[in-house]
Short mmCIF file of C-alpha atoms in Angstrom, two decimals:
data_model
loop_
_atom_site.label_atom_id
_atom_site.label_comp_id
_atom_site.label_asym_id
_atom_site.label_seq_id
_atom_site.Cartn_x
_atom_site.Cartn_y
_atom_site.Cartn_z
CA MET H 787 141.95 142.26 54.11
CA ALA H 788 144.63 145.14 54.46
CA SER H 789 146.91 142.43 56.12
CA ARG H 790 146.20 139.71 53.52
CA THR H 791 146.79 142.30 50.63
CA ASN H 792 150.11 143.52 52.20
CA ASN H 793 151.38 139.70 52.63
CA THR H 794 150.55 138.93 48.93
CA PHE H 795 152.43 142.04 47.78
CA ARG H 796 155.08 141.15 50.11
CA TYR H 797 155.67 137.70 48.80
CA VAL H 798 154.55 137.52 45.58
CA ASP H 799 157.22 136.52 42.91
CA TRP H 800 158.13 140.29 41.26
CA LEU H 801 160.85 138.16 39.00
CA THR H 802 158.08 136.27 37.23
CA ILE H 803 155.90 139.30 36.89
CA GLY H 804 158.56 141.36 35.47
CA LEU H 805 159.13 138.64 32.80
CA ILE H 806 155.68 138.55 32.04
CA LEU H 807 155.38 142.53 31.51
CA ALA H 808 158.39 142.33 29.31
CA LEU H 809 156.79 139.36 27.13
CA LEU H 810 153.67 141.45 26.98
CA ILE H 811 155.23 144.67 25.90
CA PHE H 812 157.16 143.05 23.36
CA GLY H 813 154.27 141.20 22.26
CA TRP H 814 152.40 144.31 21.82
CA MET H 815 155.15 145.80 19.61
CA ASN H 816 155.18 142.90 17.28
CA VAL H 817 151.29 142.69 17.14
CA LEU H 818 151.82 146.39 15.92
CA GLY H 819 154.30 145.19 13.23
CA ALA H 820 152.51 142.53 12.08
CA SER H 821 149.34 144.46 11.53
CA TRP H 822 150.55 148.03 10.59
CA SER H 823 149.40 149.46 7.50
CA PHE H 824 150.27 152.70 5.70
CA ASP H 825 146.77 154.20 6.03
CA GLN H 826 147.07 153.66 10.21
CA THR H 827 147.56 156.89 11.75
CA SER H 828 148.33 156.10 15.37
CA TRP H 829 149.94 153.26 17.11
CA PHE H 830 146.94 153.38 19.69
CA ASP H 831 144.15 153.30 17.17
CA PHE H 832 141.53 150.95 18.58
CA SER H 833 140.10 150.23 15.23
CA PHE H 834 143.14 148.45 14.53
CA ARG H 835 144.79 145.27 16.20
CA SER H 836 147.59 147.14 17.96
CA GLY H 837 145.18 149.40 19.74
CA LYS H 838 142.72 146.41 20.77
CA GLN H 839 145.80 144.47 22.21
CA ILE H 840 146.14 147.25 24.23
CA VAL H 841 142.72 146.69 25.56
CA TRP H 842 143.32 143.20 26.04
CA ILE H 843 146.76 143.60 28.04
CA GLY H 844 145.22 146.27 30.11
CA THR H 845 142.23 143.93 31.01
CA ALA H 846 144.57 140.92 31.34
CA LEU H 847 146.69 142.82 33.82
CA LEU H 848 143.37 144.20 35.73
CA ILE H 849 142.27 140.51 35.98
CA GLY H 850 145.81 139.49 37.38
CA PHE H 851 145.47 142.17 39.86
CA VAL H 852 142.16 141.02 41.06
CA ILE H 853 143.25 137.35 41.41
CA LEU H 854 146.05 138.53 43.84
CA MET H 855 143.46 139.98 46.02
CA ILE H 856 141.30 136.70 46.15
CA ASP H 857 141.87 134.40 49.17
CA TRP H 858 143.88 131.34 48.11
CA LYS H 859 141.46 129.20 49.84
CA LEU H 860 138.70 130.12 47.64
CA ILE H 861 140.74 129.24 44.68
CA GLN H 862 141.22 125.38 45.76
CA ASP H 863 137.57 125.42 47.18
CA SER H 864 136.09 126.52 43.60
CA ALA H 865 138.17 123.99 41.51
CA TRP H 866 135.35 121.44 40.88
CA ILE H 867 132.67 124.11 40.47
CA LEU H 868 134.74 126.01 37.95
CA TYR H 869 135.51 122.65 36.17
CA SER H 870 132.00 121.66 36.19
CA LEU H 871 130.81 125.18 34.77
CA MET H 872 133.45 124.94 32.05
CA LEU H 873 132.57 121.49 30.84
CA LEU H 874 128.83 122.71 30.67
CA LEU H 875 130.20 125.80 28.66
CA LEU H 876 132.17 123.50 26.13
CA LEU H 877 129.27 121.35 25.56
CA ILE H 878 126.97 124.45 24.73
CA THR H 879 129.41 126.13 22.46
CA PRO H 880 129.17 124.16 19.45
CA PHE H 881 125.77 125.03 18.95
CA VAL H 882 125.92 128.95 19.41
CA ALA H 883 129.24 129.14 17.91
CA ARG H 884 130.02 130.47 14.52
CA ASP H 885 131.75 128.25 11.98
CA ILE H 886 135.40 129.26 11.48
CA LYS H 887 137.28 127.57 9.31
CA GLY H 888 135.30 124.18 10.34
CA SER H 889 135.83 125.13 13.98
CA LEU H 890 132.97 125.68 16.23
CA SER H 891 134.82 126.82 19.10
CA TRP H 892 134.29 130.65 19.21
CA ILE H 893 131.37 132.42 21.16
CA SER H 894 130.50 136.05 19.91
CA LEU H 895 129.65 138.38 22.65
CA GLY H 896 128.75 141.49 20.87
CA PRO H 897 132.21 143.07 19.51
CA VAL H 898 134.17 140.45 21.32
CA SER H 899 134.70 136.58 20.65
CA ILE H 900 135.74 134.36 23.18
CA GLN H 901 137.11 130.79 22.95
CA PRO H 902 136.26 128.47 26.02
CA ALA H 903 138.62 125.87 25.13
CA GLU H 904 141.56 128.47 26.22
CA PHE H 905 139.74 128.79 29.80
CA ALA H 906 139.27 124.97 29.96
CA LYS H 907 142.91 124.49 30.30
CA PHE H 908 142.85 126.58 33.61
CA THR H 909 139.92 124.67 35.03
CA THR H 910 141.20 121.38 34.34
CA ALA H 911 144.29 122.14 35.92
CA LEU H 912 142.72 123.23 39.26
CA ALA H 913 140.62 120.09 39.11
CA LEU H 914 143.42 117.80 38.68
CA SER H 915 145.23 119.70 41.56
CA ALA H 916 142.18 119.32 43.69
CA TYR H 917 141.88 115.63 43.04
CA MET H 918 145.76 114.82 43.04
CA SER H 919 146.06 116.63 46.34
CA ARG H 920 143.72 114.43 48.10
CA TYR H 921 145.25 112.80 51.16
CA GLY H 922 147.01 109.61 50.58
CA PHE H 923 146.80 109.86 46.86
CA LYS H 924 149.92 108.52 45.00
CA LEU H 925 150.54 107.49 41.48
CA ARG H 926 151.74 104.00 42.08
CA SER H 927 149.86 101.98 39.19
CA TRP H 928 147.78 102.20 36.01
CA ARG H 929 144.52 102.13 38.52
CA ASP H 930 145.70 105.77 40.05
CA LEU H 931 145.94 107.36 36.47
CA LEU H 932 142.41 106.47 35.46
CA ILE H 933 140.67 109.20 37.26
CA PRO H 934 143.39 112.02 36.28
CA LEU H 935 143.16 110.89 32.87
CA LEU H 936 139.31 111.16 32.71
CA ILE H 937 139.34 114.47 34.23
CA LEU H 938 141.69 115.67 31.35
CA GLY H 939 140.19 113.50 28.90
CA VAL H 940 136.52 114.42 29.18
CA PRO H 941 137.29 118.59 28.09
CA MET H 942 139.94 117.25 25.42
CA LEU H 943 137.44 115.04 23.43
CA ILE H 944 134.67 117.49 23.67
CA ILE H 945 137.02 120.05 22.36
CA MET H 946 138.47 117.75 19.44
CA VAL H 947 135.25 116.09 18.38
CA MET H 948 132.47 118.38 19.06
CA GLN H 949 134.22 121.94 18.36
CA LYS H 950 136.48 120.18 15.68
CA GLU H 951 139.43 122.15 17.31
CA THR H 952 142.12 119.60 17.25
CA GLY H 953 144.87 122.25 18.18
CA SER H 954 143.08 123.29 21.30
CA ALA H 955 142.72 119.65 22.38
CA LEU H 956 146.33 118.46 21.74
CA VAL H 957 147.48 121.22 24.40
CA PHE H 958 145.90 118.78 27.07
CA ALA H 959 148.86 116.46 26.39
CA SER H 960 151.06 118.68 28.16
CA PHE H 961 149.50 117.62 31.44
CA VAL H 962 151.96 114.64 30.89
CA LEU H 963 154.68 116.49 32.58
CA MET H 964 152.79 117.02 35.48
CA LEU H 965 151.90 113.37 35.74
CA TYR H 966 155.30 112.36 35.17
CA ARG H 967 156.57 114.65 37.87
CA LYS H 968 154.13 113.04 40.33
CA GLY H 969 155.25 109.61 39.66
CA MET H 970 153.89 108.55 36.51
CA SER H 971 156.13 105.59 35.11
CA GLY H 972 158.72 106.77 32.46
CA ASN H 973 157.56 103.75 30.68
CA ILE H 974 154.54 105.77 29.41
CA LEU H 975 156.73 108.49 28.01
CA VAL H 976 159.00 105.79 26.26
CA ALA H 977 155.57 104.10 25.06
CA GLY H 978 154.50 107.56 23.89
CA MET H 979 157.58 108.68 21.99
CA ALA H 980 157.66 105.18 20.28
CA ALA H 981 154.03 105.70 19.27
CA VAL H 982 154.85 109.18 17.44
CA VAL H 983 158.17 107.55 16.09
CA LEU H 984 156.23 104.64 14.57
CA PHE H 985 153.11 106.96 13.33
CA ILE H 986 156.00 108.89 11.37
CA LEU H 987 157.69 105.78 10.17
CA ALA H 988 154.63 104.34 8.97
CA LEU H 989 153.53 107.32 7.00
CA LYS H 990 156.87 108.40 5.54
CA ALA H 991 158.61 104.93 4.77
CA GLY H 992 155.35 102.69 4.49
CA ILE H 993 153.71 100.15 6.47
CA LEU H 994 156.09 97.40 5.23
CA THR H 995 159.07 99.09 6.44
CA ALA H 996 157.62 99.86 9.67
CA LEU H 997 156.65 96.42 10.13
CA VAL H 998 159.96 95.33 9.49
CA VAL H 999 161.74 97.75 11.81
CA VAL H 1000 159.03 96.43 14.55
CA GLY H 1001 159.92 92.87 13.77
CA THR H 1002 163.60 93.48 13.70
CA VAL H 1003 163.83 95.13 16.94
CA THR H 1004 161.37 92.55 18.72
CA LEU H 1005 163.90 89.70 17.60
CA CYS H 1006 166.81 91.64 18.78
CA ALA H 1007 164.92 92.35 22.19
CA ILE H 1008 164.33 88.43 22.46
CA GLY H 1009 167.80 87.67 21.34
CA LEU H 1010 169.20 89.92 24.09
CA ILE H 1011 167.01 88.29 26.89
CA PHE H 1012 168.54 84.93 25.85
CA TYR H 1013 172.02 86.29 25.66
CA LEU H 1014 171.78 87.81 29.43
CA ARG H 1015 170.56 84.94 30.68
CA TRP H 1016 172.84 82.85 29.41
CA LYS H 1017 175.63 85.12 30.45
CA ASP H 1018 174.41 85.50 34.12
CA ASN H 1019 173.79 81.67 34.20
CA ARG H 1020 170.29 82.16 35.61
CA LYS H 1021 167.31 80.36 35.21
CA PHE H 1022 165.47 81.19 32.13
CA LYS H 1023 161.85 82.79 32.18
CA TRP H 1024 159.66 82.62 29.14
CA ARG H 1025 157.52 85.12 30.72
CA ASN H 1026 159.94 87.90 29.44
CA VAL H 1027 159.77 86.43 25.84
CA TRP H 1028 156.05 86.60 25.88
CA ILE H 1029 155.99 90.22 27.08
CA THR H 1030 158.40 91.30 24.19
CA LEU H 1031 156.25 89.57 21.68
CA GLY H 1032 153.12 90.85 22.98
CA ILE H 1033 154.70 94.44 22.85
CA GLY H 1034 156.08 93.60 19.32
CA THR H 1035 152.61 92.44 17.98
CA VAL H 1036 151.06 95.64 19.66
CA CYS H 1037 153.36 98.00 17.75
CA ALA H 1038 152.62 96.07 14.39
CA ILE H 1039 148.94 96.25 15.07
CA TYR H 1040 149.40 99.93 15.83
CA CYS H 1041 151.40 100.46 12.53
CA LEU H 1042 148.62 99.06 10.47
CA GLY H 1043 146.16 101.19 11.95
CA CYS H 1044 148.41 104.26 11.68
CA ASN H 1045 147.53 104.57 7.97
CA TRP H 1046 143.61 104.15 8.38
CA ALA H 1047 143.74 106.56 11.14
CA PHE H 1048 145.68 109.23 9.00
CA GLN H 1049 143.03 108.82 6.17
CA ASN H 1050 139.73 108.53 8.15
CA VAL H 1051 140.35 110.41 11.48
CA LEU H 1052 142.00 113.41 10.52
CA GLN H 1053 140.48 116.05 8.25
CA ASP H 1054 141.57 116.96 4.92
CA HIS H 1055 143.58 120.10 5.77
CA GLN H 1056 145.47 118.26 8.83
CA GLN H 1057 146.33 115.40 6.67
CA LYS H 1058 148.03 118.01 4.15
CA ARG H 1059 149.87 119.75 6.77
CA ILE H 1060 151.17 116.47 8.20
CA ALA H 1061 152.34 115.24 4.87
CA VAL H 1062 154.01 118.63 4.18
CA VAL H 1063 156.04 118.67 7.33
CA LEU H 1064 157.12 115.03 6.68
CA GLY H 1065 158.01 115.55 2.85
CA ILE H 1066 155.56 113.22 1.72
CA MET H 1067 154.08 115.79 -0.48
CA ASP H 1068 154.90 119.63 -1.60
CA ASP H 1069 152.15 122.12 -1.84
CA PRO H 1070 153.73 125.62 -1.49
CA GLN H 1071 150.77 127.39 -2.77
CA GLY H 1072 148.28 125.25 -0.56
CA ALA H 1073 148.99 123.42 2.84
CA GLY H 1074 152.75 124.41 3.00
CA TYR H 1075 151.91 128.34 1.97
CA ASN H 1076 151.93 129.50 5.27
CA VAL H 1077 154.98 127.87 6.72
CA ASN H 1078 156.90 128.52 3.47
CA GLN H 1079 156.10 132.32 3.68
CA SER H 1080 157.18 132.23 7.12
CA LYS H 1081 160.47 130.66 6.61
CA ILE H 1082 161.13 133.41 3.91
CA ALA H 1083 160.22 136.00 6.44
CA ILE H 1084 162.50 134.81 8.97
CA GLY H 1085 165.37 134.08 6.79
CA SER H 1086 165.15 137.53 5.36
CA GLY H 1087 165.45 139.12 8.78
CA ALA H 1088 169.13 137.94 8.98
CA VAL H 1089 171.29 138.46 12.20
CA PHE H 1090 169.81 141.77 13.36
CA GLY H 1091 166.35 142.01 11.37
CA LYS H 1092 165.05 144.47 9.11
CA GLY H 1093 163.89 146.67 11.90
CA PHE H 1094 161.04 147.75 13.57
CA LEU H 1095 157.91 148.03 11.18
CA LYS H 1096 160.10 147.49 8.30
CA GLY H 1097 159.46 143.85 7.25
CA THR H 1098 158.48 143.39 3.66
CA GLN H 1099 156.72 140.34 4.21
CA THR H 1100 155.13 141.41 7.10
CA LYS H 1101 153.90 144.89 5.39
CA MET H 1102 152.77 142.84 2.15
CA ASN H 1103 150.55 140.37 4.41
CA PHE H 1104 152.32 137.22 2.81
CA VAL H 1105 151.94 135.26 5.83
CA PRO H 1106 148.32 134.70 6.99
CA GLU H 1107 147.52 134.94 10.64
CA GLN H 1108 150.79 136.66 11.36
CA ALA H 1109 149.67 138.74 14.24
CA THR H 1110 148.39 135.52 15.72
CA ASP H 1111 149.75 132.00 15.49
CA PHE H 1112 152.37 133.23 13.21
CA ILE H 1113 153.77 135.92 15.14
CA PHE H 1114 157.29 134.57 15.65
CA CYS H 1115 157.96 135.29 11.99
CA THR H 1116 157.41 138.62 12.52
CA ILE H 1117 160.23 138.69 15.36
CA GLY H 1118 162.31 136.92 13.03
CA GLU H 1119 162.08 139.33 10.12
CA GLU H 1120 161.96 142.54 12.21
CA TRP H 1121 164.51 141.84 15.02
CA GLY H 1122 166.36 138.86 13.27
CA PHE H 1123 168.29 136.05 14.83
CA VAL H 1124 169.30 138.21 17.73
CA GLY H 1125 166.09 139.27 18.70
CA SER H 1126 164.42 135.72 18.37
CA SER H 1127 167.08 134.59 20.62
CA ILE H 1128 166.38 136.86 23.21
CA VAL H 1129 162.72 136.15 23.16
CA LEU H 1130 163.36 132.66 23.62
CA ILE H 1131 165.83 133.21 26.45
CA VAL H 1132 162.93 135.11 28.13
CA TYR H 1133 160.75 132.27 27.76
CA LEU H 1134 163.38 129.94 28.99
CA MET H 1135 163.93 132.26 32.17
CA LEU H 1136 160.05 132.32 32.66
CA ILE H 1137 159.81 128.40 32.51
CA LEU H 1138 162.80 128.10 34.86
CA ARG H 1139 161.33 130.29 37.25
CA LEU H 1140 158.16 128.66 37.06
CA ILE H 1141 159.72 125.36 37.92
CA THR H 1142 161.56 127.06 41.06
CA ILE H 1143 158.12 128.12 42.08
CA ALA H 1144 156.48 124.56 41.67
CA GLU H 1145 159.46 122.90 43.47
CA ARG H 1146 159.01 125.45 46.53
CA GLN H 1147 155.42 124.70 47.25
CA ARG H 1148 154.44 123.24 50.68
CA ASP H 1149 151.30 121.76 49.65
CA GLU H 1150 150.44 119.16 46.80
CA PHE H 1151 147.46 121.33 45.31
CA SER H 1152 150.10 124.37 44.49
CA MET H 1153 152.67 122.01 43.16
CA VAL H 1154 150.53 119.98 41.09
CA TYR H 1155 148.66 123.09 39.79
CA ALA H 1156 152.27 124.75 39.17
CA TYR H 1157 153.63 121.79 36.83
CA CYS H 1158 150.37 122.02 34.88
CA ILE H 1159 151.22 125.54 33.95
CA VAL H 1160 154.99 124.59 33.34
CA GLY H 1161 153.45 122.10 30.63
CA PHE H 1162 151.42 124.53 29.12
CA MET H 1163 154.07 127.06 28.55
CA ILE H 1164 156.43 124.27 27.20
CA PHE H 1165 153.96 122.64 25.01
CA HIS H 1166 152.68 125.98 23.63
CA LEU H 1167 156.34 127.63 22.98
CA THR H 1168 157.66 124.29 21.43
CA ILE H 1169 154.68 123.74 18.92
CA ASN H 1170 154.26 127.53 18.11
CA VAL H 1171 157.86 128.00 17.20
CA GLY H 1172 158.27 124.56 15.49
CA MET H 1173 155.36 125.22 13.42
CA VAL H 1174 156.75 128.67 12.36
CA LEU H 1175 160.06 127.02 11.43
CA GLY H 1176 158.29 124.12 9.73
CA LEU H 1177 159.19 121.35 12.02
CA MET H 1178 155.79 120.88 13.39
CA PRO H 1179 152.43 120.63 11.56
CA VAL H 1180 150.36 123.71 11.71
CA ILE H 1181 147.76 123.20 14.30
CA GLY H 1182 146.83 126.95 15.34
CA ILE H 1183 148.55 127.07 18.73
CA PRO H 1184 149.56 130.87 19.79
CA LEU H 1185 152.38 132.06 21.24
CA PRO H 1186 151.99 132.50 25.25
CA LEU H 1187 151.43 136.40 26.17
CA LEU H 1188 152.67 137.48 22.56
CA SER H 1189 149.93 136.58 20.07
CA TYR H 1190 147.33 138.65 19.40
CA GLY H 1191 143.66 137.92 20.98
CA GLY H 1192 141.97 138.27 24.22
CA SER H 1193 141.16 134.62 24.76
CA SER H 1194 144.79 133.21 24.80
CA LEU H 1195 146.17 136.35 26.59
CA TRP H 1196 143.44 136.34 29.43
CA SER H 1197 143.86 132.55 29.76
CA PHE H 1198 147.28 132.70 30.26
CA SER H 1199 147.23 135.79 32.38
CA ILE H 1200 144.62 134.10 34.74
CA MET H 1201 146.76 130.77 35.11
CA LEU H 1202 149.98 132.64 35.64
CA PHE H 1203 148.67 135.06 38.37
CA THR H 1204 146.71 132.35 39.85
CA LEU H 1205 150.02 130.55 40.33
CA LEU H 1206 151.76 133.47 41.96
CA ARG H 1207 148.57 134.28 44.10
CA LEU H 1208 149.13 130.70 45.36
CA ASP H 1209 152.82 130.82 45.63
CA ALA H 1210 152.68 134.12 47.65
CA ALA H 1211 150.55 132.30 50.05
CA ARG H 1212 153.48 129.58 50.66
CA VAL H 1213 154.36 131.37 53.94
CA GLU H 1214 150.83 131.62 55.33
CA LYS H 1215 150.15 127.86 54.75
CA MET H 1216 153.45 127.24 56.91
CA ARG H 1217 151.91 128.88 59.92
#
């Protein structure tokens, strides 16, 4: 036991731990800034959010220390057990959770509330790693994708349909980065981006305009096929033309279904948030209120910010959820452009370090798991900062290691320290 502990601390990536600690400390300072009130007598008062966040950070670090002590083989061997138990918990949650703004995703355990969906990301990453690290597994065709998509799709659907938590469910889309790294065709990524573009085009410009664009692109593609065959003097194959027509038809049907899906699948508040972002509607006192106030707060911070605990937007509580999902606007107001840039640089350093860790793994399980964590970090950072700046719809995505709350902080701590434990064991695996 002592030898394993010594090896773990000898090979653990201390730079990553340093970056994590830097984000945790700065996160606590901004939780304090976002929740500070004039009747608060102490920064460490446990009846306020700043005091509670200290507890969350302390317990998160304790959990991380315990994970570093665990045998790395136990992590791999328990992947399917943890995944199965989490699916069961996700199924139970809607029946015991309290309704919070239409969401049934929080379980109350006395004074503490836990969101199982946050931890489902970790267990799903373990299950995918266990499956994709099987001997001889390769992503060569659509068939090879079926089981991985099923593994990540089941918890995603439970969270979206039963718990009505769209934001947490969309996080599972970040697994695409790992699948692409492991050999998934780039055509799937192109198809995904095309779907997003057509969805926006159909809503923003109208279905007729979207159909005209699809038809024009399809005809141009067919014309290009004819031209290339004529130029190279090759035997013409009608198969390519039929494939192009098929793709164009699918895109046209998709455009026709976009408006229906928008009106019948998405909830009313989700429709309004997307409409506000796309500029279809202007609702500064309703769906666009959070983002509008957030941009005012960030803009008022200018270059160097108003100073720690001196943000007027923050002190007057103009921005709802400012300590959780909108904590980045507190950073922008009190620390300005310079402080915001430094935070983003630290995140970039952490993501690059995680990619470095992923690439140096000697076994498939650790590499797959590492890229799952990289995907989570990139997705959360992009969506959270994007929605605070008004570039993305508001979907309730916390900023990793900075936002107030135990579930998100514990979840990311467990995921990151599990990766550090697997990475520290890489030398042992080589023997």
